[in-house]
Coordinates of C-alpha atoms and ligand atoms in Angstrom, one line a residue:
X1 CA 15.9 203.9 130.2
X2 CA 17.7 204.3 126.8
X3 CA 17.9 201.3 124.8
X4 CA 21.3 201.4 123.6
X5 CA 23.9 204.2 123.8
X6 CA 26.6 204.6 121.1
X7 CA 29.4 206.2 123.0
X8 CA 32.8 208.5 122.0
X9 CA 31.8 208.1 118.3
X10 CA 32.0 210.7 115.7
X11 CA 28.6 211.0 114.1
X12 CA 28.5 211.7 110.3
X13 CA 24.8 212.2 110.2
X14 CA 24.5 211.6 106.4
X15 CA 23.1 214.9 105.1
X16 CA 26.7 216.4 104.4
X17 CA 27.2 218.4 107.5
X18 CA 31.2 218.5 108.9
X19 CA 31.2 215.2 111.4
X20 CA 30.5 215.8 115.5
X21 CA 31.5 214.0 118.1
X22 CA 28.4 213.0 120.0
X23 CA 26.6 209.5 121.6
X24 CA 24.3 208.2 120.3
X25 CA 21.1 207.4 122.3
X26 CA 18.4 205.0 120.7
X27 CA 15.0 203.9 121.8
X28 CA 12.5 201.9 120.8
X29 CA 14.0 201.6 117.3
X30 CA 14.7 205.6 117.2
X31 CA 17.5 208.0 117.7
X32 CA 16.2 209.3 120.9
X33 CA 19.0 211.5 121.6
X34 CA 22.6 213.1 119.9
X35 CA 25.0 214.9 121.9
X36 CA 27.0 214.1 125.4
X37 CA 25.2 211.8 126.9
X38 CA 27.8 210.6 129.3
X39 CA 26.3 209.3 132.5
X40 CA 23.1 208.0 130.6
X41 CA 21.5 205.0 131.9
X42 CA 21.8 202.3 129.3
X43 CA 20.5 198.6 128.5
X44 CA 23.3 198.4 126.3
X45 CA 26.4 200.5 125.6
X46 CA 28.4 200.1 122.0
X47 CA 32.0 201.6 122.4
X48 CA 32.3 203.4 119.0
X49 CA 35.4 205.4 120.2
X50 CA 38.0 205.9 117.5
X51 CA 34.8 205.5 114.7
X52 CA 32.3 206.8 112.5
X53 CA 28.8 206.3 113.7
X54 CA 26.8 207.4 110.7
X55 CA 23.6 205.8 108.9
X56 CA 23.5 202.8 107.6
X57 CA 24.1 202.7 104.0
X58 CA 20.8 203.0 101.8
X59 CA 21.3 200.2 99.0
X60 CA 19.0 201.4 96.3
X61 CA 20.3 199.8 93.6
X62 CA 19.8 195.9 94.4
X63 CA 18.6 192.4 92.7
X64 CA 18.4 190.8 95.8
X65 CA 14.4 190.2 95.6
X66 CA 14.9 186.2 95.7
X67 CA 18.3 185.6 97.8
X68 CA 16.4 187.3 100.6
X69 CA 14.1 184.9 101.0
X70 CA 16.6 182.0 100.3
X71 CA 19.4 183.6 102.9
X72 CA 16.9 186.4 105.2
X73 CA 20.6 186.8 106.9
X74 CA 21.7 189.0 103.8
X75 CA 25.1 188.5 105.3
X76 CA 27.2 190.1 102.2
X77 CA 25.1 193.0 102.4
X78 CA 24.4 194.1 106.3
X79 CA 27.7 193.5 107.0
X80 CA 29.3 195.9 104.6
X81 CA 27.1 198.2 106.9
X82 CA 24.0 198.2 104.6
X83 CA 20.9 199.0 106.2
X84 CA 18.6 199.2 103.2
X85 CA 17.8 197.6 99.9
X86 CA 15.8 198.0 97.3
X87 CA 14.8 195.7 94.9
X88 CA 13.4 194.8 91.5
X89 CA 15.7 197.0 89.6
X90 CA 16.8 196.8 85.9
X91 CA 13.1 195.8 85.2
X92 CA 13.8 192.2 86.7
X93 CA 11.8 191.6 88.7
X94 CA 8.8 188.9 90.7
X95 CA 5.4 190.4 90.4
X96 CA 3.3 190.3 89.4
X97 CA 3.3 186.9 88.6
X98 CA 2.0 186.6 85.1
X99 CA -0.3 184.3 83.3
X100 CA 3.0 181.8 82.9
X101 CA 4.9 181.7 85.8
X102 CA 7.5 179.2 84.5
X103 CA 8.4 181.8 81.9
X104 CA 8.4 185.0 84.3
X105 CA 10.7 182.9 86.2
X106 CA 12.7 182.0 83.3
X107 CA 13.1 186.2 82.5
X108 CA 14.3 186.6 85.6
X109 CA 16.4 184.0 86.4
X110 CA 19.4 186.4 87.3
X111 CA 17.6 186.8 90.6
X112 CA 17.2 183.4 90.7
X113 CA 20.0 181.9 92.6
X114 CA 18.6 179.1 94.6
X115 CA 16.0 176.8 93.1
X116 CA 14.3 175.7 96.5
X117 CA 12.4 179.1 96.7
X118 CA 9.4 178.6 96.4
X119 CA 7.0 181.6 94.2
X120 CA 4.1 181.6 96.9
X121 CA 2.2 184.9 95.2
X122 CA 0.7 186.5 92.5
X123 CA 1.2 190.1 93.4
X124 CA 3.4 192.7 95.0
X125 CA 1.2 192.5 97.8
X126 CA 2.0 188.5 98.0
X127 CA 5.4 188.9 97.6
X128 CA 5.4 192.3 100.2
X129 CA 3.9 189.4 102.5
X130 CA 6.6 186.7 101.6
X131 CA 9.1 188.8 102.9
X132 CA 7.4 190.2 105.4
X133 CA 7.1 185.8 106.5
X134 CA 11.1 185.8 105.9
X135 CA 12.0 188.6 108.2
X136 CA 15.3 189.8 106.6
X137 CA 17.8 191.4 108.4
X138 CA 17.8 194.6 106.6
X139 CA 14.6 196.8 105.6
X140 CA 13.9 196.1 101.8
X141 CA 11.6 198.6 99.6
X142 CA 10.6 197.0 96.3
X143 CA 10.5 198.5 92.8
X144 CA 7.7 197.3 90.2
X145 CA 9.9 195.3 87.3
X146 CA 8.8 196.3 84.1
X147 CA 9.5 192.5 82.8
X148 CA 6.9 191.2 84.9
X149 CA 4.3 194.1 83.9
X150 CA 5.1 193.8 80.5
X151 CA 4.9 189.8 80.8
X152 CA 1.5 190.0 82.3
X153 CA -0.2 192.5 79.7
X154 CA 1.9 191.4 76.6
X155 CA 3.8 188.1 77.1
X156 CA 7.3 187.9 75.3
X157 CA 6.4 189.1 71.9
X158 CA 8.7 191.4 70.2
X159 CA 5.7 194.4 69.2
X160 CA 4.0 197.6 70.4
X161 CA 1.5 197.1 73.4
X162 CA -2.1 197.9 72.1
X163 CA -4.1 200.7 74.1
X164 CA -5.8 198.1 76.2
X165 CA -2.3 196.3 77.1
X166 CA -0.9 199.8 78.2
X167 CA -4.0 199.9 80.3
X168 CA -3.6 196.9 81.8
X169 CA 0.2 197.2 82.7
X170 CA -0.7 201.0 84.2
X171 CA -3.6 199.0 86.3
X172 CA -0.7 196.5 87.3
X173 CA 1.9 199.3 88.4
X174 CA -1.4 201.7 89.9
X175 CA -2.0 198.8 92.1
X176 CA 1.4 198.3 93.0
X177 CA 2.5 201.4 93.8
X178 CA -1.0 201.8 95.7
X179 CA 0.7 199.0 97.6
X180 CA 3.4 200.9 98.8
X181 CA 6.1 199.9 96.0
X182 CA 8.5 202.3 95.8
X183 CA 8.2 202.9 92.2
X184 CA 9.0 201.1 88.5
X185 CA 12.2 200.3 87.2
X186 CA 12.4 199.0 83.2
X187 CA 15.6 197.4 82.0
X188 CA 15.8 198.0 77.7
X189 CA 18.0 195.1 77.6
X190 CA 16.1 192.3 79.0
X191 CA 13.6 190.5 77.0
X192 CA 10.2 191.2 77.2
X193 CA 11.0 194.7 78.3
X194 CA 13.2 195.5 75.3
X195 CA 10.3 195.6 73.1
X196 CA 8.6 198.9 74.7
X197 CA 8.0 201.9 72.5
X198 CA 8.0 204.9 73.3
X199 CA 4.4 205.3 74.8
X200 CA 4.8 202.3 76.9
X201 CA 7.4 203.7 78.6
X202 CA 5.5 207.1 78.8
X203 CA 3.0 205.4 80.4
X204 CA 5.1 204.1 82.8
X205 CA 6.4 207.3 83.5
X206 CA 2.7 208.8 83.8
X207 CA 1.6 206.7 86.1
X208 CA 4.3 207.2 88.0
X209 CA 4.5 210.8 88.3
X210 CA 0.6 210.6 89.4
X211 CA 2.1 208.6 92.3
X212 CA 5.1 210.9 93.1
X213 CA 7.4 207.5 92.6
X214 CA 11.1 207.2 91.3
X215 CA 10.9 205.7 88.2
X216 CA 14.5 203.7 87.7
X217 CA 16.3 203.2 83.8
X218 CA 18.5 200.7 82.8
X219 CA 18.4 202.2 79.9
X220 CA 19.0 201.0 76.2
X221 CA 22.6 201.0 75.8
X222 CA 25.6 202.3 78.1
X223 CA 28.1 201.7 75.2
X224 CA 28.0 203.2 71.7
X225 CA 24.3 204.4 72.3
X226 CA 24.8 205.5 75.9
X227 CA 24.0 209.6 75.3
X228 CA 21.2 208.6 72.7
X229 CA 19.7 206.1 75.4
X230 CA 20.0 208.6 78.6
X231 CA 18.1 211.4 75.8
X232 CA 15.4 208.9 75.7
X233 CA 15.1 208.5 79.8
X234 CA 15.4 212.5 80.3
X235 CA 12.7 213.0 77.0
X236 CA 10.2 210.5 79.8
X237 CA 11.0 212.2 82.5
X238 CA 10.3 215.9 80.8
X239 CA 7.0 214.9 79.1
X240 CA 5.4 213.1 82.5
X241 CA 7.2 215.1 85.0
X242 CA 8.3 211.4 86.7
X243 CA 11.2 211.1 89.2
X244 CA 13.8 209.6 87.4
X245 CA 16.8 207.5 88.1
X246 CA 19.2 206.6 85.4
X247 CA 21.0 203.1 86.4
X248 CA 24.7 202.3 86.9
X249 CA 25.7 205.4 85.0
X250 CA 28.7 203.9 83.2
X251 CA 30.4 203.9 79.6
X252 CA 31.0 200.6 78.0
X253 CA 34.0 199.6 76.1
X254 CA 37.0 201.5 75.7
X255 CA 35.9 203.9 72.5
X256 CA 33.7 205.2 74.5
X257 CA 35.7 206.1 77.5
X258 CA 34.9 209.8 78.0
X259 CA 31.2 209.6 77.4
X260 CA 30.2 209.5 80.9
X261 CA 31.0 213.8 81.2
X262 CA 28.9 213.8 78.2
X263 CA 25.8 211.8 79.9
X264 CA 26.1 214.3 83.0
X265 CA 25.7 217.4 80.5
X266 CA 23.0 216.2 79.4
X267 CA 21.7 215.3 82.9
X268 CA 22.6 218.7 84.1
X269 CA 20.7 220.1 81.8
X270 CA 17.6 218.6 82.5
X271 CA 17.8 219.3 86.3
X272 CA 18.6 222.9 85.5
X273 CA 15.0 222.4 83.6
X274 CA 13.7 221.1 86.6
X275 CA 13.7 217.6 86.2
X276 CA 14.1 215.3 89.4
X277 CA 16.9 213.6 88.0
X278 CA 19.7 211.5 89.5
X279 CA 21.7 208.4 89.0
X280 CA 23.4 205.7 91.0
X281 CA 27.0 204.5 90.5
X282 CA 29.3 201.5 92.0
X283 CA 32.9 201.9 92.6
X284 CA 34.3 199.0 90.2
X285 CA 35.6 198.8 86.3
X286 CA 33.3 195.7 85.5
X287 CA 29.7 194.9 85.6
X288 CA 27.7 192.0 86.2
X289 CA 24.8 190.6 84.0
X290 CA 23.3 187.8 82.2
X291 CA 25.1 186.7 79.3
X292 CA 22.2 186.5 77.5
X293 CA 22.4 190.3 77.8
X294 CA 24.5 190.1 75.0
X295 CA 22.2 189.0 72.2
X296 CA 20.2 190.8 70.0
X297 CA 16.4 191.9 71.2
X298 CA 15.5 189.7 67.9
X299 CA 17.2 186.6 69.5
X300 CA 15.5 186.9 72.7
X301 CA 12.0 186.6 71.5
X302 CA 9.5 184.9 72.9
X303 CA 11.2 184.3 76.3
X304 CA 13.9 181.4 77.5
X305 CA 12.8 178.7 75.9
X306 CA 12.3 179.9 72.4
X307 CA 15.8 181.7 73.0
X308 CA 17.4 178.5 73.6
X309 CA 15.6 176.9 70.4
X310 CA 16.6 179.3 68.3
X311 CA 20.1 179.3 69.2
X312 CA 20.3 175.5 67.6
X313 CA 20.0 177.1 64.4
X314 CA 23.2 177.3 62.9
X315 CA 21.7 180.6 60.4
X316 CA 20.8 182.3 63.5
X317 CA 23.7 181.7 65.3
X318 CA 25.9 182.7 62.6
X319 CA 23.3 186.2 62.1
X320 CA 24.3 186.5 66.1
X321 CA 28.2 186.2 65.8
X322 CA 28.0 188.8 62.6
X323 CA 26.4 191.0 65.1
X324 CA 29.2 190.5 68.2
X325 CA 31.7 191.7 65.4
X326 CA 31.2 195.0 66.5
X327 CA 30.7 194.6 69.5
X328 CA 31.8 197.4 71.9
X329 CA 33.6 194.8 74.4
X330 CA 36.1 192.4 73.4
X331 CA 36.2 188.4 74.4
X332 CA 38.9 189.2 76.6
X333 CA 36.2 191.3 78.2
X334 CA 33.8 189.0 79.5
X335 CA 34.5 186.1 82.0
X336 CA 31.9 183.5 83.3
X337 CA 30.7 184.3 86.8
X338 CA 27.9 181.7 87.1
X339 CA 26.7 178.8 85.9
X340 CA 23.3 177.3 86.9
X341 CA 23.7 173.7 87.5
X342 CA 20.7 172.3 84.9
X343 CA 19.0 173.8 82.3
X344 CA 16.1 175.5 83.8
X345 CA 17.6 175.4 87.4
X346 CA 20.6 177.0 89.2
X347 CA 22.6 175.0 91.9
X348 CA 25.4 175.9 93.6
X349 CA 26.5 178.1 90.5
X350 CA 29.8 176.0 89.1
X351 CA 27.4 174.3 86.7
X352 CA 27.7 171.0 85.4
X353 CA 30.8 171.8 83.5
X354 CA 30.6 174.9 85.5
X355 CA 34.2 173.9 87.2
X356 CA 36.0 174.3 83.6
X357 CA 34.6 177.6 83.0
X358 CA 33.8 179.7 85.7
X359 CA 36.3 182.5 86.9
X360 CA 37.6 182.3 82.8
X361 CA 37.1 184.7 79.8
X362 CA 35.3 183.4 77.3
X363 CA 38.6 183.9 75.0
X364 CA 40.4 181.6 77.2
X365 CA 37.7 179.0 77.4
X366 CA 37.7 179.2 73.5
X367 CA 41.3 178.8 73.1
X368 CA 41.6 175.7 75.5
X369 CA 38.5 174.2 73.2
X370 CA 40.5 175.1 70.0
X371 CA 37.1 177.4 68.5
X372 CA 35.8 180.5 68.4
X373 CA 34.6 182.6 71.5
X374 CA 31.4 183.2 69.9
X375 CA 30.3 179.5 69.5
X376 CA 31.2 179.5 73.3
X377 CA 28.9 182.3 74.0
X378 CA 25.9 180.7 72.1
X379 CA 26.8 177.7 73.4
X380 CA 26.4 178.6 77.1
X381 CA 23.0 180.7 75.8
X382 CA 21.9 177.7 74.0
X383 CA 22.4 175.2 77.0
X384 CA 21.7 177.5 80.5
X385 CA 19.5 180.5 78.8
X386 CA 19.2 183.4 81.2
X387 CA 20.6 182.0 84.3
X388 CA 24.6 182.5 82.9
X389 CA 26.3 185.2 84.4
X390 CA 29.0 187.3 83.1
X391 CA 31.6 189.6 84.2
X392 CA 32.1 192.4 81.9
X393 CA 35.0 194.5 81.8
X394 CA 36.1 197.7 79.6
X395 CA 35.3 200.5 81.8
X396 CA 37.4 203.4 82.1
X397 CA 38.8 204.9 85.7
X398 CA 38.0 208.2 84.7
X399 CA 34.2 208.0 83.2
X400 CA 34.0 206.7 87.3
X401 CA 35.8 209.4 89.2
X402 CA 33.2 211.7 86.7
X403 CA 30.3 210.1 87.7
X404 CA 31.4 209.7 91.4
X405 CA 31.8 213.5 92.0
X406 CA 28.5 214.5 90.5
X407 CA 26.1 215.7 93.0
X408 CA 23.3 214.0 91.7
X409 CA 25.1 210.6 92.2
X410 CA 24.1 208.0 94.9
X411 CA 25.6 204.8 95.3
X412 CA 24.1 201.9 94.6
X413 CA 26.2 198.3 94.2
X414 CA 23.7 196.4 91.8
X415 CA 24.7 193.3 93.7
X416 CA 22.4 190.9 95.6
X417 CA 22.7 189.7 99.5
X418 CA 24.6 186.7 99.4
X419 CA 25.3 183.7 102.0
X420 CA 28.7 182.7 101.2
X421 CA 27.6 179.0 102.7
X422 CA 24.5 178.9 101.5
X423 CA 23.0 178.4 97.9
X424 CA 23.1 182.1 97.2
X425 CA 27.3 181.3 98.1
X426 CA 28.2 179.9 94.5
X427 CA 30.1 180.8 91.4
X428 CA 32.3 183.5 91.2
X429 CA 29.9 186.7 92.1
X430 CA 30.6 190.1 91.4
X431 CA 32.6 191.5 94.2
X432 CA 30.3 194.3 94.4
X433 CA 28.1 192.3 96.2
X434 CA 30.2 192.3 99.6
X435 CA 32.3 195.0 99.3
X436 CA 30.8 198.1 97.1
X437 CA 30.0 200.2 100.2
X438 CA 33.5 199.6 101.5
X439 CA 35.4 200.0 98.5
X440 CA 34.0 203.3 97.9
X441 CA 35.6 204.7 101.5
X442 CA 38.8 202.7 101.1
X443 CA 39.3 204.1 97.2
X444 CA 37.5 207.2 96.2
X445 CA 37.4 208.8 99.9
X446 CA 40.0 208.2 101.3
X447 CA 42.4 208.8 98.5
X448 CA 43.9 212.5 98.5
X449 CA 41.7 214.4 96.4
X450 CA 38.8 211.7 96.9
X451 CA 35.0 212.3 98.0
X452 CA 35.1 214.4 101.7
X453 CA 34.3 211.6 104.1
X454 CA 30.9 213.5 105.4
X455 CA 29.8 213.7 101.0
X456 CA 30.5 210.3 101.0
X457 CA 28.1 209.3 103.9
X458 CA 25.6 211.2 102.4
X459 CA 26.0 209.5 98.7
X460 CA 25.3 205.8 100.9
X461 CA 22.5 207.7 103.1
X462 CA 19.9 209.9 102.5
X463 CA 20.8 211.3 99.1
X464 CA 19.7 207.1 98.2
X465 CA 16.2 207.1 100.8
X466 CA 15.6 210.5 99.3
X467 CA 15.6 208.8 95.8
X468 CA 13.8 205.8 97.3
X469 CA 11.1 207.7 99.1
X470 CA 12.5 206.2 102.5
X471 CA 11.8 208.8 105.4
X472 CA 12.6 209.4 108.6
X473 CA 15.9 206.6 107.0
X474 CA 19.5 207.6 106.0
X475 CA 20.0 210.4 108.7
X476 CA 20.6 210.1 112.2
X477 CA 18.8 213.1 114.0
X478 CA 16.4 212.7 116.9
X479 CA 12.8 210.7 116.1
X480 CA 14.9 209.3 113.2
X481 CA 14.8 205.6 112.7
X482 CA 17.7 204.0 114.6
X483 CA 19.6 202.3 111.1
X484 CA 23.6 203.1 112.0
X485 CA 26.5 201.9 110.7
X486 CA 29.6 202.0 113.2
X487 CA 33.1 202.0 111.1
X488 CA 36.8 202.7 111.6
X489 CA 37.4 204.9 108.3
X490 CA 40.8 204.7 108.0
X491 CA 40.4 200.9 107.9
X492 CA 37.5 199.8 106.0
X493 CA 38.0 198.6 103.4
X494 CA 36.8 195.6 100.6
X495 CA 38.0 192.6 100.7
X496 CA 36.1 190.9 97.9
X497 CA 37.8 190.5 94.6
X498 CA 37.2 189.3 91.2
X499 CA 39.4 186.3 92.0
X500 CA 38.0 185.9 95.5
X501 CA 35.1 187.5 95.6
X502 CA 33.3 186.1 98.9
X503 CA 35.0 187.7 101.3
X504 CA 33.4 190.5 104.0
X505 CA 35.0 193.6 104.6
X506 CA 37.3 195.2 107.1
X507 CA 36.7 198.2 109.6
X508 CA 33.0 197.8 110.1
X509 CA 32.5 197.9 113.5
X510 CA 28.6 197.3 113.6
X511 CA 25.9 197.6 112.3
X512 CA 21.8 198.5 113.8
X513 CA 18.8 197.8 112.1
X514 CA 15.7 199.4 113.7
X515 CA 17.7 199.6 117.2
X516 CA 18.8 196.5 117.4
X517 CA 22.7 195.2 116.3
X518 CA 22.8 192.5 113.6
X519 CA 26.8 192.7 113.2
X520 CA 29.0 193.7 115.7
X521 CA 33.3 193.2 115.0
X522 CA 32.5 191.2 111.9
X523 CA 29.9 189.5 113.3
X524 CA 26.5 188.6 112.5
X525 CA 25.1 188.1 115.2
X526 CA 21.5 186.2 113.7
X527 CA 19.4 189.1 113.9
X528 CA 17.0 189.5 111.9
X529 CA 15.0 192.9 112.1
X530 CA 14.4 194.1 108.8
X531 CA 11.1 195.8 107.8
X532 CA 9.5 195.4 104.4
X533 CA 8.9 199.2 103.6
X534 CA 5.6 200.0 102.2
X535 CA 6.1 203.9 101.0
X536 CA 2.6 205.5 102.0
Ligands
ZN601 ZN1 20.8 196.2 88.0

């Protein structure tokens, strides 16, 4: 007997073929069956007339490696219909665990929402296991961080790797990707990982081109040096021949609105070469990161704590606010999404002070304090280090419409799985994190002239497993794995704002992982699942 029968559906099967109506059939965690099945003897039978039954979105842009194990429920994610995620993007990442953890965990204390996790391994294959023990209600796939490689072989210093570092961190990723990791991601931002030349990042690349892996760019700089930085991504993936992904294609501050066309030329270009090149996009004007972000690579030397030092000294701090005077965003800009509740912890994410500030720009916070927005940058630097988050604004509507049509682009919301009443739940969060899948139907397809719905599915499906290496995932066709999202599309839609950001979604009428419902009408029904993809 069938498992569970999705009836009177229309199936958008996620490669970009026209929509059919057909059942559904599923067994044993597969699609067993598409077509009329009427009559078919069921366990179970989900009513999906009047929706779309297509598969569950493929997250594959996520920094969700430690709210997973703090909330294995990933409620903000699964029930925006998300099926997938992978993590350790942006080079943040948890593994390997380097010679001091306190510091690793320092570097990546975006991830790092709730303090009671507890960093039970040393390696991919440790943390694999960890959330393999958490069971997560969504399959997860993890990237290799370049932070944690680079911490491991290098430490935080601000110079070249020597020949037998590079070694070491193309031993670390080898092993890793031997693992089943779905490939390396390096964030040029982030302290240590802003210190690679160019033959560290080669190696990278090299070793993960012998592995056939996706190697994943946040690259150098997505504002005044955003065609320079993608040139350096596409010169990487030329001279190893690596799978590339360029991150959250996007133009930073409004004189560079237009660039994004520019970045796709130069994309194009490189595909018509024969690169695999592709990128991933979320449907919002504003980013998320750590303010921290916004210091110099000079500043962030030597990791957290010597940040946070340095930042006492009025010479540097001025040096620092004669750098922000050309800065590319304005004060205006940026508001404070997070603040951790003590200085080397994070709490419930108002901070001590956290209620003043949070949910404000930092010009507004200035001018209630009568100073200057920069002192109340370096301030919050100074005190919380990495674990202050910012919303940053000062994208342009058209650089996204761009970026969306391309074919090359999947979508990928660069959020994290959040519990709104757990301690994932605080601060003000970007609202990409519970409604970027939604939003995208509700604004770019749905709008006349927007994405067809069926192009759509496929940007949230395979086109993002295909980048990720996930087969047999984001397609529904007989033998595939049974990962469906069941939604109303003329009513789904985000709910999540900047102002209000936890709030779930509207339209999705369920959601299966691996056969089995987690949400069902808004639901979550406690399942939990998941599977911790190891790619072969
Ligand atoms: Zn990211």
């Amino acid at each position: 007997m069938t498992d569970l029968l999705i009836t009177g559906g229309t199936v958008v099967d996620g490669t970009g073929a026209a929509p059919v109506r057909a059942d559904v059939a599923v067994t044993g965690g597969r699609v067993e069956a598409i077509g009329d099945l009427a009559g078919r003897p069921a366990a179970r039978t989900l009513d999906a007339s009047g929706h779309a039954v297509t598969p569950g979105f493929v997250d594959v842009h996520t920094h969700s490696d430690l709210t997973l194990l703090s909330g294995p429920e990933a409620h903000s994610a699964v029930r925006q219909g998300v099926t997938s995620v992978v993590v350790g993007n942006c080079g943040l990442g948890v593994a390997p665990v380097a010679a001091d953890p306190a510091a690793l965990r320092a570097a990546a204390g975006y991830l790092d929402l709730d303090p009671a996790v507890r960093w039970t391994w040393s390696d991919l294959p440790g943390y694999l296991a960890a959330l393999d023990a958490a069971r997560p209600s969504v399959n997860v796939a993890a990237l290799v961080a370049h932070i944690p490689l680079r911490a491991a072989a290098v430490g935080f210093a601000d110079r070249p790797a020597g020949a037998a570092e590079l070694d070491r961190m193309r031993g670390l990723l080898g092993d890793a990707l031997a693992a089943g990791a779905a490939g390396v991601s390096t964030g040029l931002v982030y302290a240590p990982a802003c210190y690679a030349r160019d033959d560290e990042l080669l190696a990278l690349g090299r070793t993960a081109a012998e592995h056939g892996r996706l190697f994943a760019w946040h690259v150098r700089d997505y504002a005044d040096g955003l065609l320079d930085s993608v040139r350096q991504a596409l010169a990487v993936a030329s001279a190893t021949g690596c799978r590339t992904q360029i991150s959250h294609l996007v133009a930073v501050g409004r004189r560079n609105h237009g660039s994004v066309a520019r970045a796709l030329d130069l994309i194009d270009d490189a595909r018509a070469g024969g690169a695999d090149v592709a990128f991933d996009v979320y449907p919002y004007l504003a980013g998320n990161a750590p303010l921290s972000q916004l210091l110099p690579d000079w500043a962030q030397e030597g990791g957290e704590d010597p940040m946070r030092g340095r930042l006492a000294d009025p010479d540097v701090r001025a040096r620092v606010a004669d750098e922000w005077r050309d800065m590319p965003l304005t004060w205006d800009d940026i508001t404070v999404s997070r603040v951790p509740d003590g200085p080397a912890g994070s709490g419930d994410g108002d901070g001590e002070a956290g209620g003043a500030i949070v949910g404000r720009t930092i010009a507004e916070i200035a001018a209630a304090a009568g100073t200057d927005p920069s002192r109340v940058a370096l301030d919050l630097a100074a005190e919380h280090g990495n674990g202050v988050q910012m919303i940053a604004a000062g994208r342009g509507e058209r650089d996204l419409l761009d970026a969306l049509a391309h074919p090359a682009a999947v979508i990928g919301s660069d959020g994290q799985a959040l519990d709104p009443d757990g301690p994932t739940g605080g601060g003000a969060p970007h609202p990409r994190s519970y409604g970027c899948f939604p939003r995208l139907f509700a604004e770019y397809a749905r709008r006349p002239g927007g994405l067809p719905l069926a192009e759509a599915v496929r940007k949230c499906t395979s086109a993002p497993a295909e980048r990720a290496g996930l087969a047999d995932r984001g397609v529904l066709r007989e033998g595939a794995v049974a990962d469906v999202a069941v939604f109303d599309t003329e009513r789904i839609a985000d709910r999540a704002t900047f102002a209000s950001p936890q709030r779930f979604p509207d339209g999705i009428r369920a959601v299966v992982v691996g056969g089995r419902p987690v949400v069902e009408d808004g639901v979550h029904g406690g399942a939990r699942p998941g599977e911790i993809l190891r790619i072969p």
